[in-house]
Amino acid sequence: MKISKDVFGSSCIKNIYSFLNLKMPRKVSLREETLYKRIMNINNVNSLNKKQKIWLTDRYLTYQYLSKIPYGNYNIVKNLIKLEIQNIKLIKEYKDLKSDKIISLKQAYNLYKKVMKFQEGIYKISKGDFYNEDSIRTIIASISFIFNMSKNKKQYEKDAFKEMQFAFWQTVIEVGDKYADFPISANFLQHSLKENPENISITNGDIVETIKKDDNFKKIIKRIVEEKGKDRNQFEFDSNDYVNHEYDWAFTDTDLYYALHLVELKVSALKENDKWNLKIKIHDTYDFSKAKNLLQYYSDTDSILKSLISSSLYNLAAFSNFSNVMKIYEIDIIFSMNY
C-alpha cells in the first residue's frame, strides 16, 4: 500500500470487503474511506491522519491473512502487529512499523493465496479426483510450490511449507488405500513422518504373505536356487556381493514396488529331502533422497496413470526428505519358506 489518490483498485477493494466480510458501500467514491473507518472502529481507534489510516489498514489486513493460514507459527509477528495497531497513533514514519520488515502485506497475501491453492489441491486428492493426466498435473501444480524451499527463503515460509508438506502426505496416506490400494506404502510413509522413527523389523503378517506371492520375487528366488544350489546341498546368497547388479529385480506388486525400492536380498539355503529350506532377509533403507521418473518402469503396461501419480509422489518425497519432513529409517523383513 502506498500514499496516493486511490490506494486500492476497484477489484482489490471488493476483495478486501469480501475477505473481511464487511458490507461494501454501493457508491464507489465512499468505499475506500469507509473501509478505513470500519477498520478503525474494529480496532477502537480514532482521529488518525491519512497515513496512519493506511498503515492501520495495512497491518490489520496482514494480521487477518496470517490468521487464516493454518500452517506455520506466526504468533510472534502477530503479537507485534497487534501492539503496533494498538499504538498506531504513535507511529510517525512508515519505517517505525517493525512488523512490516518481517512480513509485508503483499507477502502475507501471496502466502494466503498459495495456501488457498494448496487446500484446493488437497481437497481434490481427498476426493480421489485424479483419474486423468490433466487432473494429476493440475493437482501437482497446486501443491508443488511447498516443496521448493530454495525459492521460499523466508523462515515463516519454510515453517509453513514444511507443515503443508506434512499435511499433504497425511492426505496421501488417508487416500492411498482407498483409491490406489497401497496400504503397505501408506504405512511406511506414515512411519517416516514421525519425529524420530525407529527401524522396522517384520517377520510375519500381510507384508510377508504378499512378498511370498509376488511374481518377480518368486522368479528371483527360483533363479537363485537353480544357479547357486546346483549340485550343492546348501548355499548363501547376498545381493551386495554383485557390484554389476547381476541380480537386480523389483517387485511386481505395485504397492510393494513403491514401498520397497532398491532392496538388498539375502538367502540362506539348506536342502533336505529334495526340498530347499530358505531363510530370507530383505533389507531396504526408506529414503527418497534421489528424485527419479518411475514411469519408465511401467511404460509397457496398463498402469501408466497409476505410475504417473506414483512417479510424481516419489519426486515430491525426495524434497520432503531434504526438508526433513520425511525421515530416513531401515526396514528388515525376515522370514522362512520352502522351495
mmCIF file of C-alpha atoms in Angstrom:
data_model
loop_
_atom_site.group_PDB
_atom_site.id
_atom_site.type_symbol
_atom_site.label_atom_id
_atom_site.label_comp_id
_atom_site.label_asym_id
_atom_site.label_seq_id
_atom_site.Cartn_x
_atom_site.Cartn_y
_atom_site.Cartn_z
ATOM 1 C CA MET A 1 0.000 0.000 0.000
ATOM 2 C CA LYS A 2 1.226 3.495 -0.718
ATOM 3 C CA ILE A 3 0.106 7.080 -0.333
ATOM 4 C CA SER A 4 -1.797 8.089 -3.466
ATOM 5 C CA LYS A 5 -5.172 9.432 -4.522
ATOM 6 C CA ASP A 6 -6.578 5.930 -4.789
ATOM 7 C CA VAL A 7 -4.738 3.358 -2.692
ATOM 8 C CA PHE A 8 -6.920 0.480 -3.891
ATOM 9 C CA GLY A 9 -8.068 -0.598 -7.310
ATOM 10 C CA SER A 10 -11.780 -1.381 -7.648
ATOM 11 C CA SER A 11 -11.341 -5.162 -7.768
ATOM 12 C CA CYS A 12 -8.841 -5.035 -4.923
ATOM 13 C CA ILE A 13 -11.158 -3.176 -2.579
ATOM 14 C CA LYS A 14 -14.041 -5.530 -3.457
ATOM 15 C CA ASN A 15 -11.856 -8.473 -2.497
ATOM 16 C CA ILE A 16 -10.915 -6.799 0.794
ATOM 17 C CA TYR A 17 -14.547 -6.165 1.732
ATOM 18 C CA SER A 18 -15.373 -9.754 0.870
ATOM 19 C CA PHE A 19 -12.379 -11.144 2.761
ATOM 20 C CA LEU A 20 -13.219 -9.119 5.880
ATOM 21 C CA ASN A 21 -16.907 -9.974 5.500
ATOM 22 C CA LEU A 22 -17.857 -6.281 5.518
ATOM 23 C CA LYS A 23 -20.752 -4.679 3.677
ATOM 24 C CA MET A 24 -19.420 -2.523 0.860
ATOM 25 C CA PRO A 25 -20.982 0.876 0.033
ATOM 26 C CA ARG A 26 -22.618 0.999 -3.374
ATOM 27 C CA LYS A 27 -21.079 4.366 -4.128
ATOM 28 C CA VAL A 28 -17.521 3.853 -5.409
ATOM 29 C CA SER A 29 -16.178 7.119 -4.004
ATOM 30 C CA LEU A 30 -17.101 6.086 -0.447
ATOM 31 C CA ARG A 31 -15.597 2.621 -0.433
ATOM 32 C CA GLU A 32 -12.016 3.405 0.493
ATOM 33 C CA GLU A 33 -12.708 5.889 3.265
ATOM 34 C CA THR A 34 -15.485 3.666 4.616
ATOM 35 C CA LEU A 35 -13.050 0.781 4.775
ATOM 36 C CA TYR A 36 -10.634 2.874 6.852
ATOM 37 C CA LYS A 37 -13.442 3.861 9.228
ATOM 38 C CA ARG A 38 -14.664 0.275 9.626
ATOM 39 C CA ILE A 39 -11.168 -0.957 10.451
ATOM 40 C CA MET A 40 -10.671 1.947 12.865
ATOM 41 C CA ASN A 41 -13.941 1.038 14.608
ATOM 42 C CA ILE A 42 -12.974 -2.627 14.815
ATOM 43 C CA ASN A 43 -9.702 -1.656 16.492
ATOM 44 C CA ASN A 44 -11.217 1.097 18.677
ATOM 45 C CA VAL A 45 -9.032 3.902 17.340
ATOM 46 C CA ASN A 46 -9.941 7.357 16.040
ATOM 47 C CA SER A 47 -8.506 10.667 14.921
ATOM 48 C CA LEU A 48 -5.876 9.209 12.594
ATOM 49 C CA ASN A 49 -4.253 11.084 9.770
ATOM 50 C CA LYS A 50 -4.313 9.720 6.217
ATOM 51 C CA LYS A 51 -1.006 7.904 6.538
ATOM 52 C CA GLN A 52 -1.939 6.308 9.851
ATOM 53 C CA LYS A 53 -5.246 5.086 8.379
ATOM 54 C CA ILE A 54 -3.359 3.387 5.583
ATOM 55 C CA TRP A 55 -0.774 1.886 7.934
ATOM 56 C CA LEU A 56 -3.537 0.627 10.232
ATOM 57 C CA THR A 57 -5.332 -0.962 7.285
ATOM 58 C CA ASP A 58 -2.076 -2.472 6.033
ATOM 59 C CA ARG A 59 -1.218 -4.080 9.369
ATOM 60 C CA TYR A 60 -4.791 -5.151 10.107
ATOM 61 C CA LEU A 61 -5.109 -6.916 6.746
ATOM 62 C CA THR A 62 -1.703 -8.558 7.234
ATOM 63 C CA TYR A 63 -2.849 -9.817 10.638
ATOM 64 C CA GLN A 64 -6.088 -11.190 9.188
ATOM 65 C CA TYR A 65 -4.342 -13.006 6.331
ATOM 66 C CA LEU A 66 -1.902 -14.618 8.764
ATOM 67 C CA SER A 67 -4.825 -15.644 10.995
ATOM 68 C CA LYS A 68 -6.389 -17.506 8.048
ATOM 69 C CA ILE A 69 -3.260 -19.571 7.405
ATOM 70 C CA PRO A 70 -3.403 -22.854 9.359
ATOM 71 C CA TYR A 71 0.226 -23.792 8.684
ATOM 72 C CA GLY A 72 3.233 -22.339 10.477
ATOM 73 C CA ASN A 73 3.501 -20.292 13.664
ATOM 74 C CA TYR A 74 3.021 -16.539 13.316
ATOM 75 C CA ASN A 75 2.393 -15.718 16.975
ATOM 76 C CA ILE A 76 5.499 -13.534 17.373
ATOM 77 C CA VAL A 77 4.818 -11.333 14.343
ATOM 78 C CA LYS A 78 1.059 -11.272 15.050
ATOM 79 C CA ASN A 79 1.706 -10.062 18.585
ATOM 80 C CA LEU A 80 3.991 -7.376 17.214
ATOM 81 C CA ILE A 81 1.340 -6.313 14.677
ATOM 82 C CA LYS A 82 -1.266 -6.213 17.430
ATOM 83 C CA LEU A 83 0.979 -3.958 19.507
ATOM 84 C CA GLU A 84 1.590 -1.633 16.559
ATOM 85 C CA ILE A 85 -2.144 -1.448 15.874
ATOM 86 C CA GLN A 86 -2.797 -0.511 19.500
ATOM 87 C CA ASN A 87 -0.163 2.230 19.257
ATOM 88 C CA ILE A 88 -0.882 3.342 15.699
ATOM 89 C CA LYS A 89 -1.290 6.971 16.760
ATOM 90 C CA LEU A 90 2.333 6.979 17.901
ATOM 91 C CA ILE A 91 3.621 5.808 14.526
ATOM 92 C CA LYS A 92 5.017 8.833 12.690
ATOM 93 C CA GLU A 93 7.071 7.159 9.978
ATOM 94 C CA TYR A 94 6.448 4.008 7.928
ATOM 95 C CA LYS A 95 9.880 2.708 8.936
ATOM 96 C CA ASP A 96 8.630 2.543 12.530
ATOM 97 C CA LEU A 97 6.448 -0.446 11.588
ATOM 98 C CA LYS A 98 8.867 -3.192 12.588
ATOM 99 C CA SER A 99 6.442 -5.991 11.751
ATOM 100 C CA ASP A 100 6.469 -4.918 8.087
ATOM 101 C CA LYS A 101 10.173 -5.810 7.944
ATOM 102 C CA ILE A 102 9.260 -9.354 8.989
ATOM 103 C CA ILE A 103 6.295 -9.786 6.663
ATOM 104 C CA SER A 104 4.684 -7.205 4.403
ATOM 105 C CA LEU A 105 1.032 -7.141 3.428
ATOM 106 C CA LYS A 106 1.957 -8.336 -0.063
ATOM 107 C CA GLN A 107 3.938 -11.271 1.327
ATOM 108 C CA ALA A 108 1.119 -12.245 3.686
ATOM 109 C CA TYR A 109 -1.424 -12.015 0.869
ATOM 110 C CA ASN A 110 0.716 -14.066 -1.521
ATOM 111 C CA LEU A 111 1.227 -16.730 1.134
ATOM 112 C CA TYR A 112 -2.511 -16.757 1.832
ATOM 113 C CA LYS A 113 -3.243 -17.251 -1.891
ATOM 114 C CA LYS A 114 -0.762 -20.124 -2.052
ATOM 115 C CA VAL A 115 -2.411 -21.779 0.938
ATOM 116 C CA MET A 116 -5.846 -21.476 -0.691
ATOM 117 C CA LYS A 117 -4.455 -23.055 -3.877
ATOM 118 C CA PHE A 118 -2.817 -25.798 -1.829
ATOM 119 C CA GLN A 119 -6.029 -26.580 0.038
ATOM 120 C CA GLU A 120 -7.905 -26.835 -3.257
ATOM 121 C CA GLY A 121 -5.361 -29.429 -4.403
ATOM 122 C CA ILE A 122 -5.624 -31.281 -1.104
ATOM 123 C CA TYR A 123 -9.419 -31.332 -1.438
ATOM 124 C CA LYS A 124 -9.182 -32.875 -4.909
ATOM 125 C CA ILE A 125 -6.776 -35.514 -3.620
ATOM 126 C CA SER A 126 -9.056 -36.326 -0.676
ATOM 127 C CA LYS A 127 -11.949 -36.844 -3.122
ATOM 128 C CA GLY A 128 -9.883 -39.051 -5.413
ATOM 129 C CA ASP A 129 -10.166 -36.539 -8.255
ATOM 130 C CA PHE A 130 -7.135 -37.785 -10.219
ATOM 131 C CA TYR A 131 -8.423 -40.137 -12.891
ATOM 132 C CA ASN A 132 -6.855 -38.426 -15.895
ATOM 133 C CA GLU A 133 -3.444 -36.935 -16.619
ATOM 134 C CA ASP A 134 -4.745 -33.345 -16.747
ATOM 135 C CA SER A 135 -6.222 -33.687 -13.266
ATOM 136 C CA ILE A 136 -2.952 -35.078 -11.937
ATOM 137 C CA ARG A 137 -0.909 -32.233 -13.407
ATOM 138 C CA THR A 138 -3.351 -29.637 -12.036
ATOM 139 C CA ILE A 139 -3.171 -31.139 -8.567
ATOM 140 C CA ILE A 140 0.621 -31.404 -8.615
ATOM 141 C CA ALA A 141 0.879 -27.777 -9.774
ATOM 142 C CA SER A 142 -1.358 -26.671 -6.913
ATOM 143 C CA ILE A 143 0.907 -28.190 -4.258
ATOM 144 C CA SER A 144 4.384 -28.353 -5.813
ATOM 145 C CA PHE A 145 5.415 -24.877 -4.607
ATOM 146 C CA ILE A 146 5.573 -26.089 -0.998
ATOM 147 C CA PHE A 147 8.452 -28.405 -1.921
ATOM 148 C CA ASN A 148 10.647 -25.647 -3.333
ATOM 149 C CA MET A 149 12.482 -24.305 -0.297
ATOM 150 C CA SER A 150 15.150 -22.568 -2.399
ATOM 151 C CA LYS A 151 12.647 -20.056 -3.785
ATOM 152 C CA ASN A 152 10.991 -19.530 -0.413
ATOM 153 C CA LYS A 153 13.826 -18.342 1.786
ATOM 154 C CA LYS A 154 11.849 -16.537 4.482
ATOM 155 C CA GLN A 155 11.752 -18.560 7.684
ATOM 156 C CA TYR A 156 7.989 -18.090 8.090
ATOM 157 C CA GLU A 157 7.527 -19.564 4.592
ATOM 158 C CA LYS A 158 9.813 -22.509 5.313
ATOM 159 C CA ASP A 159 7.967 -23.305 8.538
ATOM 160 C CA ALA A 160 4.586 -23.035 6.811
ATOM 161 C CA PHE A 161 5.616 -25.122 3.819
ATOM 162 C CA LYS A 162 7.076 -27.887 5.989
ATOM 163 C CA GLU A 163 3.740 -28.125 7.805
ATOM 164 C CA MET A 164 1.936 -28.084 4.463
ATOM 165 C CA GLN A 165 4.153 -30.922 3.236
ATOM 166 C CA PHE A 166 3.204 -32.879 6.350
ATOM 167 C CA ALA A 167 -0.494 -32.182 5.697
ATOM 168 C CA PHE A 168 -0.083 -33.248 2.070
ATOM 169 C CA TRP A 169 1.495 -36.588 2.994
ATOM 170 C CA GLN A 170 -1.163 -37.226 5.626
ATOM 171 C CA THR A 171 -3.786 -36.798 2.892
ATOM 172 C CA VAL A 172 -1.850 -39.129 0.589
ATOM 173 C CA ILE A 173 -1.787 -41.717 3.380
ATOM 174 C CA GLU A 174 -5.524 -41.402 4.006
ATOM 175 C CA VAL A 175 -6.488 -41.894 0.362
ATOM 176 C CA GLY A 176 -3.694 -44.307 -0.602
ATOM 177 C CA ASP A 177 -5.543 -47.396 0.494
ATOM 178 C CA LYS A 178 -8.979 -46.143 -0.597
ATOM 179 C CA TYR A 179 -8.143 -45.116 -4.174
ATOM 180 C CA ALA A 180 -4.802 -46.701 -5.070
ATOM 181 C CA ASP A 181 -4.828 -49.823 -2.875
ATOM 182 C CA PHE A 182 -1.377 -49.049 -1.422
ATOM 183 C CA PRO A 183 -1.716 -49.993 2.289
ATOM 184 C CA ILE A 184 1.942 -51.053 2.690
ATOM 185 C CA SER A 185 3.275 -47.857 1.120
ATOM 186 C CA ALA A 186 0.907 -45.810 3.278
ATOM 187 C CA ASN A 187 2.099 -47.489 6.486
ATOM 188 C CA PHE A 188 5.779 -46.999 5.681
ATOM 189 C CA LEU A 189 5.135 -43.380 4.711
ATOM 190 C CA GLN A 190 3.249 -42.738 7.951
ATOM 191 C CA HIS A 191 6.190 -44.125 9.900
ATOM 192 C CA SER A 192 8.622 -41.797 8.092
ATOM 193 C CA LEU A 193 6.635 -38.740 9.235
ATOM 194 C CA LYS A 194 7.318 -39.465 12.903
ATOM 195 C CA GLU A 195 9.724 -37.170 14.718
ATOM 196 C CA ASN A 196 12.240 -39.965 15.322
ATOM 197 C CA PRO A 197 11.095 -43.141 13.547
ATOM 198 C CA GLU A 198 12.633 -46.369 14.801
ATOM 199 C CA ASN A 199 13.886 -49.013 12.399
ATOM 200 C CA ILE A 200 11.292 -51.626 11.467
ATOM 201 C CA SER A 201 11.670 -55.403 11.653
ATOM 202 C CA ILE A 202 8.933 -57.599 10.136
ATOM 203 C CA THR A 203 8.819 -61.388 10.488
ATOM 204 C CA ASN A 204 5.194 -62.259 9.635
ATOM 205 C CA GLY A 205 1.840 -60.857 8.617
ATOM 206 C CA ASP A 206 0.311 -59.478 5.418
ATOM 207 C CA ILE A 207 3.535 -57.948 4.077
ATOM 208 C CA VAL A 208 5.392 -61.265 4.273
ATOM 209 C CA GLU A 209 2.496 -63.117 2.623
ATOM 210 C CA THR A 210 2.280 -60.505 -0.149
ATOM 211 C CA ILE A 211 6.018 -60.856 -0.811
ATOM 212 C CA LYS A 212 5.795 -64.658 -0.998
ATOM 213 C CA LYS A 213 3.044 -64.376 -3.643
ATOM 214 C CA ASP A 214 4.817 -61.732 -5.724
ATOM 215 C CA ASP A 215 5.670 -62.991 -9.235
ATOM 216 C CA ASN A 216 9.048 -61.253 -9.532
ATOM 217 C CA PHE A 217 10.058 -62.345 -6.047
ATOM 218 C CA LYS A 218 9.249 -65.965 -6.941
ATOM 219 C CA LYS A 219 11.242 -65.602 -10.173
ATOM 220 C CA ILE A 220 14.350 -64.252 -8.447
ATOM 221 C CA ILE A 221 14.197 -66.972 -5.774
ATOM 222 C CA LYS A 222 13.837 -69.648 -8.493
ATOM 223 C CA ARG A 223 16.843 -68.242 -10.345
ATOM 224 C CA ILE A 224 18.995 -68.023 -7.212
ATOM 225 C CA VAL A 225 18.169 -71.564 -6.101
ATOM 226 C CA GLU A 226 18.758 -73.057 -9.554
ATOM 227 C CA GLU A 227 22.042 -71.219 -10.105
ATOM 228 C CA LYS A 228 23.551 -71.224 -6.609
ATOM 229 C CA GLY A 229 22.141 -74.542 -5.432
ATOM 230 C CA LYS A 230 23.205 -76.624 -8.416
ATOM 231 C CA ASP A 231 24.997 -79.781 -7.255
ATOM 232 C CA ARG A 232 25.003 -78.457 -3.678
ATOM 233 C CA ASN A 233 23.036 -79.062 -0.501
ATOM 234 C CA GLN A 234 23.422 -75.586 0.918
ATOM 235 C CA PHE A 235 24.477 -72.082 -0.090
ATOM 236 C CA GLU A 236 24.485 -68.448 0.983
ATOM 237 C CA PHE A 237 23.419 -65.632 -1.310
ATOM 238 C CA ASP A 238 23.892 -61.891 -0.770
ATOM 239 C CA SER A 239 22.904 -59.419 -3.496
ATOM 240 C CA ASN A 240 25.532 -56.981 -2.137
ATOM 241 C CA ASP A 241 28.228 -59.304 -3.470
ATOM 242 C CA TYR A 242 27.307 -58.464 -7.066
ATOM 243 C CA VAL A 243 28.616 -54.998 -7.893
ATOM 244 C CA ASN A 244 27.497 -55.306 -11.518
ATOM 245 C CA HIS A 245 23.874 -55.741 -10.402
ATOM 246 C CA GLU A 246 23.505 -59.171 -11.954
ATOM 247 C CA TYR A 247 20.632 -59.969 -9.598
ATOM 248 C CA ASP A 248 18.772 -56.656 -9.594
ATOM 249 C CA TRP A 249 14.990 -57.025 -9.546
ATOM 250 C CA ALA A 250 11.824 -55.225 -8.481
ATOM 251 C CA PHE A 251 8.512 -56.390 -7.045
ATOM 252 C CA THR A 252 5.637 -56.974 -9.442
ATOM 253 C CA ASP A 253 3.064 -55.848 -6.901
ATOM 254 C CA THR A 254 2.781 -52.060 -7.263
ATOM 255 C CA ASP A 255 2.267 -51.487 -3.532
ATOM 256 C CA LEU A 256 5.428 -53.436 -2.697
ATOM 257 C CA TYR A 257 7.249 -51.767 -5.571
ATOM 258 C CA TYR A 258 6.663 -48.259 -4.235
ATOM 259 C CA ALA A 259 7.047 -49.245 -0.588
ATOM 260 C CA LEU A 260 10.359 -51.075 -1.032
ATOM 261 C CA HIS A 261 12.802 -49.775 -3.620
ATOM 262 C CA LEU A 262 16.355 -50.949 -4.351
ATOM 263 C CA VAL A 263 16.151 -53.731 -1.773
ATOM 264 C CA GLU A 264 19.013 -55.927 -0.652
ATOM 265 C CA LEU A 265 18.270 -59.660 -0.675
ATOM 266 C CA LYS A 266 19.970 -62.361 1.369
ATOM 267 C CA VAL A 267 19.166 -66.064 1.154
ATOM 268 C CA SER A 268 20.441 -68.810 3.430
ATOM 269 C CA ALA A 269 19.514 -72.204 1.931
ATOM 270 C CA LEU A 270 19.645 -75.801 3.189
ATOM 271 C CA LYS A 271 18.436 -78.771 1.135
ATOM 272 C CA GLU A 272 16.674 -81.620 2.953
ATOM 273 C CA ASN A 273 14.747 -84.475 1.294
ATOM 274 C CA ASP A 274 14.964 -82.782 -2.122
ATOM 275 C CA LYS A 275 13.362 -79.628 -0.737
ATOM 276 C CA TRP A 276 15.058 -76.309 -0.049
ATOM 277 C CA ASN A 277 14.516 -74.629 3.303
ATOM 278 C CA LEU A 278 15.161 -70.943 2.736
ATOM 279 C CA LYS A 279 15.749 -68.160 5.244
ATOM 280 C CA ILE A 280 15.050 -64.849 3.520
ATOM 281 C CA LYS A 281 16.157 -61.372 4.571
ATOM 282 C CA ILE A 282 15.049 -58.330 2.606
ATOM 283 C CA HIS A 283 16.595 -55.023 3.629
ATOM 284 C CA ASP A 284 15.637 -51.544 2.480
ATOM 285 C CA THR A 285 16.558 -48.025 3.540
ATOM 286 C CA TYR A 286 13.405 -45.922 3.440
ATOM 287 C CA ASP A 287 14.899 -42.985 1.620
ATOM 288 C CA PHE A 288 13.715 -40.784 -1.258
ATOM 289 C CA SER A 289 16.918 -38.776 -1.488
ATOM 290 C CA LYS A 290 17.168 -39.103 -5.278
ATOM 291 C CA ALA A 291 14.273 -37.987 -7.475
ATOM 292 C CA LYS A 292 13.527 -40.229 -10.446
ATOM 293 C CA ASN A 293 10.887 -40.999 -13.042
ATOM 294 C CA LEU A 294 9.204 -44.253 -12.060
ATOM 295 C CA LEU A 295 7.061 -44.094 -15.180
ATOM 296 C CA GLN A 296 9.848 -45.736 -17.167
ATOM 297 C CA TYR A 297 9.332 -48.993 -15.274
ATOM 298 C CA TYR A 298 5.690 -49.198 -16.339
ATOM 299 C CA SER A 299 5.843 -47.777 -19.858
ATOM 300 C CA ASP A 300 4.665 -51.010 -21.446
ATOM 301 C CA THR A 301 1.869 -51.858 -19.008
ATOM 302 C CA ASP A 302 -1.711 -50.732 -18.458
ATOM 303 C CA SER A 303 -0.686 -48.904 -15.264
ATOM 304 C CA ILE A 304 0.517 -45.645 -16.865
ATOM 305 C CA LEU A 305 -1.893 -43.431 -14.921
ATOM 306 C CA LYS A 306 -1.094 -45.022 -11.582
ATOM 307 C CA SER A 307 2.645 -44.868 -12.236
ATOM 308 C CA LEU A 308 2.383 -41.197 -13.239
ATOM 309 C CA ILE A 309 0.834 -40.454 -9.855
ATOM 310 C CA SER A 310 3.454 -42.516 -8.061
ATOM 311 C CA SER A 311 6.342 -41.031 -10.042
ATOM 312 C CA SER A 312 5.231 -37.521 -9.102
ATOM 313 C CA LEU A 313 4.804 -38.514 -5.465
ATOM 314 C CA TYR A 314 8.254 -40.103 -5.396
ATOM 315 C CA ASN A 315 9.896 -36.923 -6.640
ATOM 316 C CA LEU A 316 7.975 -34.771 -4.159
ATOM 317 C CA ALA A 317 9.046 -37.174 -1.413
ATOM 318 C CA ALA A 318 12.666 -36.523 -2.365
ATOM 319 C CA PHE A 319 12.145 -32.868 -1.436
ATOM 320 C CA SER A 320 10.435 -33.832 1.825
ATOM 321 C CA ASN A 321 13.467 -35.954 2.668
ATOM 322 C CA PHE A 322 15.663 -32.922 2.038
ATOM 323 C CA SER A 323 13.390 -30.746 4.202
ATOM 324 C CA ASN A 324 13.475 -33.347 6.989
ATOM 325 C CA VAL A 325 9.696 -33.726 6.864
ATOM 326 C CA MET A 326 10.202 -37.374 5.968
ATOM 327 C CA LYS A 327 12.836 -39.219 7.984
ATOM 328 C CA ILE A 328 15.123 -41.998 6.800
ATOM 329 C CA TYR A 329 14.903 -45.362 8.565
ATOM 330 C CA GLU A 330 15.810 -49.021 7.970
ATOM 331 C CA ILE A 331 13.427 -51.870 7.144
ATOM 332 C CA ASP A 332 14.249 -55.557 7.622
ATOM 333 C CA ILE A 333 11.829 -58.286 6.533
ATOM 334 C CA ILE A 334 12.913 -61.740 7.690
ATOM 335 C CA PHE A 335 11.022 -64.987 7.101
ATOM 336 C CA SER A 336 11.395 -68.662 6.129
ATOM 337 C CA MET A 337 9.927 -70.524 3.168
ATOM 338 C CA ASN A 338 10.281 -73.764 1.292
ATOM 339 C CA TYR A 339 11.169 -74.171 -2.368
#
